[in-house]
């Protein structure tokens, strides 16, 4: 038997179900110049003096996706051609083998290497990933898996070459495999062809090799199928937990559902970060996480002392707050477009 609510209570319950509170949202929460300013202010406060690079996400972005063509290829060429930083060891079991613009990370285990991202093309994979590994005393022949965080060529371009050469398996989300197979978001001859579908993972799947597990979280936004790995690293006998954010920029135009998905991803990963004690946050572009400067400091210290990559749990949470508030500011800007 169902119990009938008095009419007024029923209406209140319906409003609660729709809005999550008993009254309509205050005006400040509806998209407006004031709401944009409030989100930017919250992001700025969370950014403090150390997260200025992440805060650039709050700058207004174009309402349409950048068009690929000769001009954008020139810009891309310039990014790819910047002199690469030296490869480096960030933790006992984690190595940077990236370029100046895009990063690649090698997770070393007793049973082989998990590579996270594969740079723009075969030439970079050979010079920076294979070359960088050799400089660091790692054998690229031990690469077993290549996790491609998302379906843009600056992360997958070198994957087919490495997969072919070493028999490594390529890991992606179903959503981004499908995007690459059916409607590549960006295409340019400067990138290698997308890898062929290999291992497909879903949210929360674990990729385990030699005692190290990567939990692969779906963090849709930058692409709909972006993967952000979470895993353990060690430094001087201490365990630390890493979140590698798989896709940062808002380069998809005025797509409000996608911007909102980005916001939800940052919120959800802030909960995961709290629950799992994540104290290191990395990116696949070194401009975002400052990895080149941190590696330089580690080199100067001769690999001893405190590790600048260990920023602590509050800073990881602040980083996700900055990203969240900036995504909300951008969403509100899109909502105000004519
Ligand atoms: Zn991308």
mmCIF file of C-alpha atoms and ligand atoms in Angstrom:
data_model
loop_
_atom_site.group_PDB
_atom_site.id
_atom_site.type_symbol
_atom_site.label_atom_id
_atom_site.label_comp_id
_atom_site.label_asym_id
_atom_site.label_seq_id
_atom_site.Cartn_x
_atom_site.Cartn_y
_atom_site.Cartn_z
ATOM 1 C CA UNK A 1 0.000 0.000 0.000
ATOM 2 C CA UNK A 2 1.371 3.427 -0.875
ATOM 3 C CA UNK A 3 1.038 6.246 1.529
ATOM 4 C CA UNK A 4 -0.267 9.470 0.046
ATOM 5 C CA UNK A 5 1.611 12.594 0.978
ATOM 6 C CA UNK A 6 -0.371 15.742 1.666
ATOM 7 C CA UNK A 7 -0.348 17.903 -1.466
ATOM 8 C CA UNK A 8 2.109 20.541 -0.113
ATOM 9 C CA UNK A 9 4.564 17.930 1.111
ATOM 10 C CA UNK A 10 4.377 16.117 -2.215
ATOM 11 C CA UNK A 11 5.304 19.314 -4.044
ATOM 12 C CA UNK A 12 8.197 19.926 -1.671
ATOM 13 C CA UNK A 13 9.419 16.361 -2.170
ATOM 14 C CA UNK A 14 9.272 16.802 -5.936
ATOM 15 C CA UNK A 15 11.270 20.022 -5.750
ATOM 16 C CA UNK A 16 13.795 18.246 -3.514
ATOM 17 C CA UNK A 17 14.101 15.425 -6.018
ATOM 18 C CA UNK A 18 14.652 17.821 -8.905
ATOM 19 C CA UNK A 19 17.003 20.303 -7.298
ATOM 20 C CA UNK A 20 18.418 18.397 -4.354
ATOM 21 C CA UNK A 21 17.158 21.093 -1.989
ATOM 22 C CA UNK A 22 13.796 22.419 -0.951
ATOM 23 C CA UNK A 23 14.070 25.720 -2.796
ATOM 24 C CA UNK A 24 15.106 26.718 -6.309
ATOM 25 C CA UNK A 25 18.839 27.406 -6.780
ATOM 26 C CA UNK A 26 19.951 30.868 -5.725
ATOM 27 C CA UNK A 27 20.524 33.351 -8.514
ATOM 28 C CA UNK A 28 24.318 33.163 -8.031
ATOM 29 C CA UNK A 29 24.267 29.509 -9.183
ATOM 30 C CA UNK A 30 22.566 30.269 -12.474
ATOM 31 C CA UNK A 31 25.038 31.119 -15.226
ATOM 32 C CA UNK A 32 25.786 34.836 -15.102
ATOM 33 C CA UNK A 33 28.761 37.157 -15.119
ATOM 34 C CA UNK A 34 28.586 36.936 -11.314
ATOM 35 C CA UNK A 35 28.660 33.131 -11.284
ATOM 36 C CA UNK A 36 31.642 33.118 -13.673
ATOM 37 C CA UNK A 37 33.486 35.578 -11.450
ATOM 38 C CA UNK A 38 32.666 33.474 -8.370
ATOM 39 C CA UNK A 39 34.067 30.298 -9.952
ATOM 40 C CA UNK A 40 37.215 32.111 -11.104
ATOM 41 C CA UNK A 41 37.657 33.595 -7.626
ATOM 42 C CA UNK A 42 37.278 30.154 -6.013
ATOM 43 C CA UNK A 43 39.810 28.697 -8.463
ATOM 44 C CA UNK A 44 42.226 31.569 -7.855
ATOM 45 C CA UNK A 45 42.014 31.096 -4.114
ATOM 46 C CA UNK A 46 42.585 27.330 -4.413
ATOM 47 C CA UNK A 47 45.536 27.901 -6.755
ATOM 48 C CA UNK A 48 47.490 29.863 -4.149
ATOM 49 C CA UNK A 49 50.957 30.852 -5.274
ATOM 50 C CA UNK A 50 52.015 27.463 -6.629
ATOM 51 C CA UNK A 51 49.291 26.340 -9.063
ATOM 52 C CA UNK A 52 49.307 29.286 -11.486
ATOM 53 C CA UNK A 53 49.797 27.041 -14.494
ATOM 54 C CA UNK A 54 46.669 25.014 -13.667
ATOM 55 C CA UNK A 55 44.766 28.261 -13.114
ATOM 56 C CA UNK A 56 45.300 29.193 -16.794
ATOM 57 C CA UNK A 57 42.370 26.774 -17.377
ATOM 58 C CA UNK A 58 40.142 29.634 -16.228
ATOM 59 C CA UNK A 59 41.102 31.872 -19.168
ATOM 60 C CA UNK A 60 38.235 32.152 -21.658
ATOM 61 C CA UNK A 61 38.471 29.454 -24.349
ATOM 62 C CA UNK A 62 37.183 29.523 -27.945
ATOM 63 C CA UNK A 63 33.570 28.458 -28.478
ATOM 64 C CA UNK A 64 34.562 26.246 -31.385
ATOM 65 C CA UNK A 65 37.069 23.429 -31.658
ATOM 66 C CA UNK A 66 40.363 24.526 -33.278
ATOM 67 C CA UNK A 67 40.360 23.747 -37.003
ATOM 68 C CA UNK A 68 43.170 21.505 -38.143
ATOM 69 C CA UNK A 69 45.065 22.893 -41.123
ATOM 70 C CA UNK A 70 48.326 24.413 -42.275
ATOM 71 C CA UNK A 71 48.349 27.111 -39.595
ATOM 72 C CA UNK A 72 47.677 24.741 -36.711
ATOM 73 C CA UNK A 73 50.205 22.267 -38.141
ATOM 74 C CA UNK A 74 52.840 24.999 -38.099
ATOM 75 C CA UNK A 75 52.089 25.635 -34.437
ATOM 76 C CA UNK A 76 52.144 21.925 -33.676
ATOM 77 C CA UNK A 77 55.424 21.495 -35.541
ATOM 78 C CA UNK A 78 56.961 24.232 -33.419
ATOM 79 C CA UNK A 79 55.788 22.511 -30.225
ATOM 80 C CA UNK A 80 57.136 19.125 -31.334
ATOM 81 C CA UNK A 81 60.439 20.651 -32.484
ATOM 82 C CA UNK A 82 61.256 22.341 -29.194
ATOM 83 C CA UNK A 83 64.466 20.857 -27.746
ATOM 84 C CA UNK A 84 63.565 17.960 -25.484
ATOM 85 C CA UNK A 85 64.517 17.993 -21.798
ATOM 86 C CA UNK A 86 66.767 15.237 -20.520
ATOM 87 C CA UNK A 87 64.984 12.056 -19.429
ATOM 88 C CA UNK A 88 64.887 11.524 -15.695
ATOM 89 C CA UNK A 89 63.967 9.385 -12.740
ATOM 90 C CA UNK A 90 61.051 10.878 -10.806
ATOM 91 C CA UNK A 91 60.680 7.987 -8.336
ATOM 92 C CA UNK A 92 62.413 4.655 -7.742
ATOM 93 C CA UNK A 93 60.008 3.025 -10.215
ATOM 94 C CA UNK A 94 58.851 5.950 -12.388
ATOM 95 C CA UNK A 95 60.742 7.623 -15.222
ATOM 96 C CA UNK A 96 60.064 10.643 -17.440
ATOM 97 C CA UNK A 97 60.847 9.973 -21.116
ATOM 98 C CA UNK A 98 58.953 12.822 -22.749
ATOM 99 C CA UNK A 99 59.464 15.808 -24.959
ATOM 100 C CA UNK A 100 59.229 19.470 -24.036
ATOM 101 C CA UNK A 101 55.513 19.581 -24.871
ATOM 102 C CA UNK A 102 54.043 16.099 -24.368
ATOM 103 C CA UNK A 103 55.185 13.690 -21.684
ATOM 104 C CA UNK A 104 55.597 9.931 -21.545
ATOM 105 C CA UNK A 105 56.088 8.059 -18.284
ATOM 106 C CA UNK A 106 57.632 4.624 -17.754
ATOM 107 C CA UNK A 107 56.534 2.560 -14.744
ATOM 108 C CA UNK A 108 59.215 -0.035 -14.087
ATOM 109 C CA UNK A 109 58.379 -3.399 -12.529
ATOM 110 C CA UNK A 110 60.341 -6.654 -12.115
ATOM 111 C CA UNK A 111 58.319 -8.167 -14.969
ATOM 112 C CA UNK A 112 58.524 -5.353 -17.465
ATOM 113 C CA UNK A 113 57.551 -1.754 -18.103
ATOM 114 C CA UNK A 114 54.189 -0.051 -18.392
ATOM 115 C CA UNK A 115 54.517 3.023 -20.591
ATOM 116 C CA UNK A 116 51.959 5.768 -20.112
ATOM 117 C CA UNK A 117 51.528 7.611 -23.428
ATOM 118 C CA UNK A 118 53.688 7.364 -26.521
ATOM 119 C CA UNK A 119 54.293 10.957 -27.761
ATOM 120 C CA UNK A 120 53.536 12.369 -31.229
ATOM 121 C CA UNK A 121 55.053 9.950 -33.707
ATOM 122 C CA UNK A 122 57.574 7.221 -34.410
ATOM 123 C CA UNK A 123 60.533 9.622 -34.570
ATOM 124 C CA UNK A 124 59.792 10.914 -31.062
ATOM 125 C CA UNK A 125 59.126 7.408 -29.743
ATOM 126 C CA UNK A 126 62.527 6.334 -31.051
ATOM 127 C CA UNK A 127 64.509 9.386 -29.935
ATOM 128 C CA UNK A 128 62.826 10.206 -26.633
ATOM 129 C CA UNK A 129 61.192 7.008 -25.368
ATOM 130 C CA UNK A 130 63.654 4.379 -26.587
ATOM 131 C CA UNK A 131 66.623 6.779 -26.436
ATOM 132 C CA UNK A 132 65.580 8.173 -23.057
ATOM 133 C CA UNK A 133 65.092 4.733 -21.557
ATOM 134 C CA UNK A 134 68.523 3.607 -22.688
ATOM 135 C CA UNK A 135 70.108 6.724 -21.172
ATOM 136 C CA UNK A 136 68.394 5.846 -17.895
ATOM 137 C CA UNK A 137 69.523 2.216 -18.018
ATOM 138 C CA UNK A 138 66.097 0.850 -18.957
ATOM 139 C CA UNK A 139 65.652 -1.646 -21.794
ATOM 140 C CA UNK A 140 62.786 -0.569 -24.094
ATOM 141 C CA UNK A 141 62.470 -4.242 -25.052
ATOM 142 C CA UNK A 142 60.833 -4.674 -21.625
ATOM 143 C CA UNK A 143 57.806 -2.484 -22.508
ATOM 144 C CA UNK A 144 54.791 -4.794 -22.034
ATOM 145 C CA UNK A 145 51.906 -2.310 -22.033
ATOM 146 C CA UNK A 146 51.305 1.153 -23.458
ATOM 147 C CA UNK A 147 48.445 2.939 -21.721
ATOM 148 C CA UNK A 148 47.202 5.709 -24.027
ATOM 149 C CA UNK A 149 45.406 8.222 -21.830
ATOM 150 C CA UNK A 150 43.220 9.586 -24.615
ATOM 151 C CA UNK A 151 42.689 9.538 -28.358
ATOM 152 C CA UNK A 152 44.716 12.568 -29.410
ATOM 153 C CA UNK A 153 47.844 12.019 -31.494
ATOM 154 C CA UNK A 154 50.296 13.688 -29.120
ATOM 155 C CA UNK A 155 49.678 10.692 -26.832
ATOM 156 C CA UNK A 156 49.112 7.800 -29.283
ATOM 157 C CA UNK A 157 51.361 8.805 -32.237
ATOM 158 C CA UNK A 158 54.331 6.650 -31.231
ATOM 159 C CA UNK A 159 52.267 3.714 -29.945
ATOM 160 C CA UNK A 160 51.944 1.620 -33.135
ATOM 161 C CA UNK A 161 55.728 1.689 -33.668
ATOM 162 C CA UNK A 162 56.516 0.590 -30.104
ATOM 163 C CA UNK A 163 53.733 -1.992 -30.064
ATOM 164 C CA UNK A 164 54.975 -3.507 -33.325
ATOM 165 C CA UNK A 165 58.637 -3.494 -32.342
ATOM 166 C CA UNK A 166 58.274 -4.932 -28.854
ATOM 167 C CA UNK A 167 54.970 -6.783 -28.961
ATOM 168 C CA UNK A 168 53.597 -4.364 -26.357
ATOM 169 C CA UNK A 169 49.840 -4.267 -25.817
ATOM 170 C CA UNK A 170 48.022 -0.951 -26.212
ATOM 171 C CA UNK A 171 45.416 -0.101 -23.564
ATOM 172 C CA UNK A 172 42.613 2.450 -23.997
ATOM 173 C CA UNK A 173 39.002 3.066 -23.077
ATOM 174 C CA UNK A 174 36.283 1.779 -25.408
ATOM 175 C CA UNK A 175 35.023 5.333 -25.901
ATOM 176 C CA UNK A 176 38.320 6.640 -27.238
ATOM 177 C CA UNK A 177 39.049 3.492 -29.283
ATOM 178 C CA UNK A 178 35.696 4.129 -30.944
ATOM 179 C CA UNK A 179 36.407 7.843 -31.372
ATOM 180 C CA UNK A 180 39.684 7.039 -33.139
ATOM 181 C CA UNK A 181 38.021 4.409 -35.335
ATOM 182 C CA UNK A 182 35.036 6.495 -36.378
ATOM 183 C CA UNK A 183 35.529 10.245 -35.934
ATOM 184 C CA UNK A 184 39.041 11.268 -34.974
ATOM 185 C CA UNK A 185 38.744 14.603 -33.156
ATOM 186 C CA UNK A 186 42.045 15.925 -34.500
ATOM 187 C CA UNK A 187 44.068 14.615 -37.425
ATOM 188 C CA UNK A 188 47.379 15.802 -38.791
ATOM 189 C CA UNK A 189 50.200 14.177 -40.757
ATOM 190 C CA UNK A 190 52.565 15.246 -37.965
ATOM 191 C CA UNK A 191 51.132 12.473 -35.816
ATOM 192 C CA UNK A 192 51.507 8.765 -36.390
ATOM 193 C CA UNK A 193 48.342 6.865 -37.364
ATOM 194 C CA UNK A 194 46.175 5.781 -34.428
ATOM 195 C CA UNK A 195 46.932 2.334 -33.021
ATOM 196 C CA UNK A 196 44.542 -0.496 -33.888
ATOM 197 C CA UNK A 197 42.110 -1.492 -31.140
ATOM 198 C CA UNK A 198 43.833 -3.803 -28.683
ATOM 199 C CA UNK A 199 43.006 -3.972 -24.951
ATOM 200 C CA UNK A 200 39.840 -2.142 -23.918
ATOM 201 C CA UNK A 201 39.383 -1.139 -20.302
ATOM 202 C CA UNK A 202 36.468 0.292 -18.389
ATOM 203 C CA UNK A 203 36.292 2.584 -15.399
ATOM 204 C CA UNK A 204 38.158 1.215 -12.394
ATOM 205 C CA UNK A 205 39.848 -1.660 -14.220
ATOM 206 C CA UNK A 206 43.276 -2.609 -12.944
ATOM 207 C CA UNK A 207 46.322 -3.225 -15.094
ATOM 208 C CA UNK A 208 48.819 -5.269 -13.080
ATOM 209 C CA UNK A 209 52.410 -6.150 -13.943
ATOM 210 C CA UNK A 210 55.211 -7.325 -11.669
ATOM 211 C CA UNK A 211 53.389 -6.431 -8.468
ATOM 212 C CA UNK A 212 52.393 -2.907 -9.569
ATOM 213 C CA UNK A 213 48.738 -2.148 -10.279
ATOM 214 C CA UNK A 214 47.456 0.825 -12.230
ATOM 215 C CA UNK A 215 43.804 1.587 -11.518
ATOM 216 C CA UNK A 216 42.435 3.170 -14.674
ATOM 217 C CA UNK A 217 39.738 5.715 -13.904
ATOM 218 C CA UNK A 218 37.579 7.146 -16.636
ATOM 219 C CA UNK A 219 37.753 10.940 -16.329
ATOM 220 C CA UNK A 220 35.663 12.168 -19.269
ATOM 221 C CA UNK A 221 35.991 15.787 -20.319
ATOM 222 C CA UNK A 222 39.118 16.500 -22.356
ATOM 223 C CA UNK A 223 37.875 13.561 -24.432
ATOM 224 C CA UNK A 224 34.850 11.432 -23.567
ATOM 225 C CA UNK A 225 37.091 8.427 -22.947
ATOM 226 C CA UNK A 226 40.062 9.921 -21.093
ATOM 227 C CA UNK A 227 41.796 7.520 -18.689
ATOM 228 C CA UNK A 228 43.589 8.727 -15.568
ATOM 229 C CA UNK A 229 45.811 6.072 -13.963
ATOM 230 C CA UNK A 230 46.295 5.877 -10.183
ATOM 231 C CA UNK A 231 49.250 3.858 -8.897
ATOM 232 C CA UNK A 232 51.918 3.492 -6.216
ATOM 233 C CA UNK A 233 55.469 4.742 -6.480
ATOM 234 C CA UNK A 234 58.301 4.601 -3.952
ATOM 235 C CA UNK A 235 60.990 7.035 -2.914
ATOM 236 C CA UNK A 236 63.664 6.309 -0.315
ATOM 237 C CA UNK A 237 61.637 3.444 1.092
ATOM 238 C CA UNK A 238 58.445 5.503 1.335
ATOM 239 C CA UNK A 239 55.341 4.643 -0.636
ATOM 240 C CA UNK A 240 53.466 7.433 -2.413
ATOM 241 C CA UNK A 241 50.300 7.338 -4.483
ATOM 242 C CA UNK A 242 50.071 9.035 -7.873
ATOM 243 C CA UNK A 243 47.169 10.377 -9.894
ATOM 244 C CA UNK A 244 48.214 10.977 -13.482
ATOM 245 C CA UNK A 245 45.547 13.262 -14.966
ATOM 246 C CA UNK A 246 44.920 11.940 -18.469
ATOM 247 C CA UNK A 247 43.638 15.030 -20.307
ATOM 248 C CA UNK A 248 43.683 18.633 -19.193
ATOM 249 C CA UNK A 249 42.822 21.280 -21.801
ATOM 250 C CA UNK A 250 39.384 22.588 -22.796
ATOM 251 C CA UNK A 251 39.912 22.361 -26.559
ATOM 252 C CA UNK A 252 36.522 20.975 -27.585
ATOM 253 C CA UNK A 253 34.489 24.144 -28.055
ATOM 254 C CA UNK A 254 31.190 25.164 -26.464
ATOM 255 C CA UNK A 255 30.071 21.677 -25.475
ATOM 256 C CA UNK A 256 28.264 22.159 -22.168
ATOM 257 C CA UNK A 257 27.626 18.451 -21.397
ATOM 258 C CA UNK A 258 31.292 17.741 -21.947
ATOM 259 C CA UNK A 259 32.373 20.628 -19.721
ATOM 260 C CA UNK A 260 30.001 19.376 -17.041
ATOM 261 C CA UNK A 261 31.449 15.866 -17.395
ATOM 262 C CA UNK A 262 34.899 17.395 -16.848
ATOM 263 C CA UNK A 263 33.653 19.053 -13.666
ATOM 264 C CA UNK A 264 32.175 15.781 -12.380
ATOM 265 C CA UNK A 265 35.429 13.947 -13.156
ATOM 266 C CA UNK A 266 37.469 16.382 -11.066
ATOM 267 C CA UNK A 267 34.982 16.140 -8.192
ATOM 268 C CA UNK A 268 34.951 12.381 -8.261
ATOM 269 C CA UNK A 269 38.736 12.130 -8.422
ATOM 270 C CA UNK A 270 39.008 14.523 -5.460
ATOM 271 C CA UNK A 271 36.980 11.938 -3.491
ATOM 272 C CA UNK A 272 39.267 9.152 -4.733
ATOM 273 C CA UNK A 273 42.327 11.250 -3.814
ATOM 274 C CA UNK A 274 41.006 11.721 -0.266
ATOM 275 C CA UNK A 275 40.077 8.056 0.129
ATOM 276 C CA UNK A 276 43.387 6.760 -1.214
ATOM 277 C CA UNK A 277 45.772 9.359 0.196
ATOM 278 C CA UNK A 278 47.024 10.491 -3.204
ATOM 279 C CA UNK A 279 49.974 12.818 -2.637
ATOM 280 C CA UNK A 280 51.437 13.116 -6.161
ATOM 281 C CA UNK A 281 49.638 14.545 -9.185
ATOM 282 C CA UNK A 282 51.178 14.231 -12.616
ATOM 283 C CA UNK A 283 50.170 15.236 -16.114
ATOM 284 C CA UNK A 284 51.005 14.159 -19.643
ATOM 285 C CA UNK A 285 52.143 17.711 -20.437
ATOM 286 C CA UNK A 286 55.049 18.940 -18.315
ATOM 287 C CA UNK A 287 53.869 22.546 -18.425
ATOM 288 C CA UNK A 288 50.891 21.466 -16.287
ATOM 289 C CA UNK A 289 52.712 19.532 -13.551
ATOM 290 C CA UNK A 290 56.062 21.333 -13.699
ATOM 291 C CA UNK A 291 57.813 18.006 -14.134
ATOM 292 C CA UNK A 292 60.832 19.431 -15.984
ATOM 293 C CA UNK A 293 61.684 21.784 -13.129
ATOM 294 C CA UNK A 294 61.092 19.063 -10.555
ATOM 295 C CA UNK A 295 63.357 16.643 -12.432
ATOM 296 C CA UNK A 296 66.045 19.348 -12.647
ATOM 297 C CA UNK A 297 65.847 19.846 -8.863
ATOM 298 C CA UNK A 298 66.133 16.099 -8.312
ATOM 299 C CA UNK A 299 69.181 15.973 -10.589
ATOM 300 C CA UNK A 300 70.838 18.831 -8.712
ATOM 301 C CA UNK A 301 70.230 17.055 -5.414
ATOM 302 C CA UNK A 302 71.811 13.885 -6.810
ATOM 303 C CA UNK A 303 68.586 11.947 -6.363
ATOM 304 C CA UNK A 304 68.549 12.383 -2.588
ATOM 305 C CA UNK A 305 66.469 14.444 -0.161
ATOM 306 C CA UNK A 306 62.799 15.328 -0.406
ATOM 307 C CA UNK A 307 61.122 14.604 -3.709
ATOM 308 C CA UNK A 308 59.548 17.737 -5.267
ATOM 309 C CA UNK A 309 56.939 15.575 -7.012
ATOM 310 C CA UNK A 310 55.453 14.743 -3.590
ATOM 311 C CA UNK A 311 53.209 17.774 -3.159
ATOM 312 C CA UNK A 312 50.963 16.254 -0.464
ATOM 313 C CA UNK A 313 47.273 15.418 -0.323
ATOM 314 C CA UNK A 314 45.989 18.986 0.235
ATOM 315 C CA UNK A 315 47.778 20.229 -2.895
ATOM 316 C CA UNK A 316 46.385 17.368 -4.983
ATOM 317 C CA UNK A 317 42.912 18.343 -3.766
ATOM 318 C CA UNK A 318 43.560 22.032 -4.472
ATOM 319 C CA UNK A 319 44.671 21.148 -7.995
ATOM 320 C CA UNK A 320 41.419 19.286 -8.606
ATOM 321 C CA UNK A 321 39.468 22.193 -7.104
ATOM 322 C CA UNK A 322 41.135 24.662 -9.487
ATOM 323 C CA UNK A 323 40.283 22.415 -12.440
ATOM 324 C CA UNK A 324 36.719 21.961 -11.188
ATOM 325 C CA UNK A 325 36.040 25.657 -10.617
ATOM 326 C CA UNK A 326 37.582 26.607 -13.980
ATOM 327 C CA UNK A 327 35.403 24.024 -15.763
ATOM 328 C CA UNK A 328 32.337 25.536 -14.065
ATOM 329 C CA UNK A 329 33.418 29.052 -15.092
ATOM 330 C CA UNK A 330 33.823 27.884 -18.702
ATOM 331 C CA UNK A 331 30.464 26.103 -18.618
ATOM 332 C CA UNK A 332 28.782 29.299 -17.457
ATOM 333 C CA UNK A 333 30.538 31.291 -20.196
ATOM 334 C CA UNK A 334 29.243 28.802 -22.780
ATOM 335 C CA UNK A 335 25.762 29.001 -21.276
ATOM 336 C CA UNK A 336 25.763 32.770 -21.766
ATOM 337 C CA UNK A 337 26.706 32.577 -25.447
ATOM 338 C CA UNK A 338 23.993 33.960 -27.727
HETATM 339 ZN ZN1 LIG B 1 44.450 15.865 -25.879
#
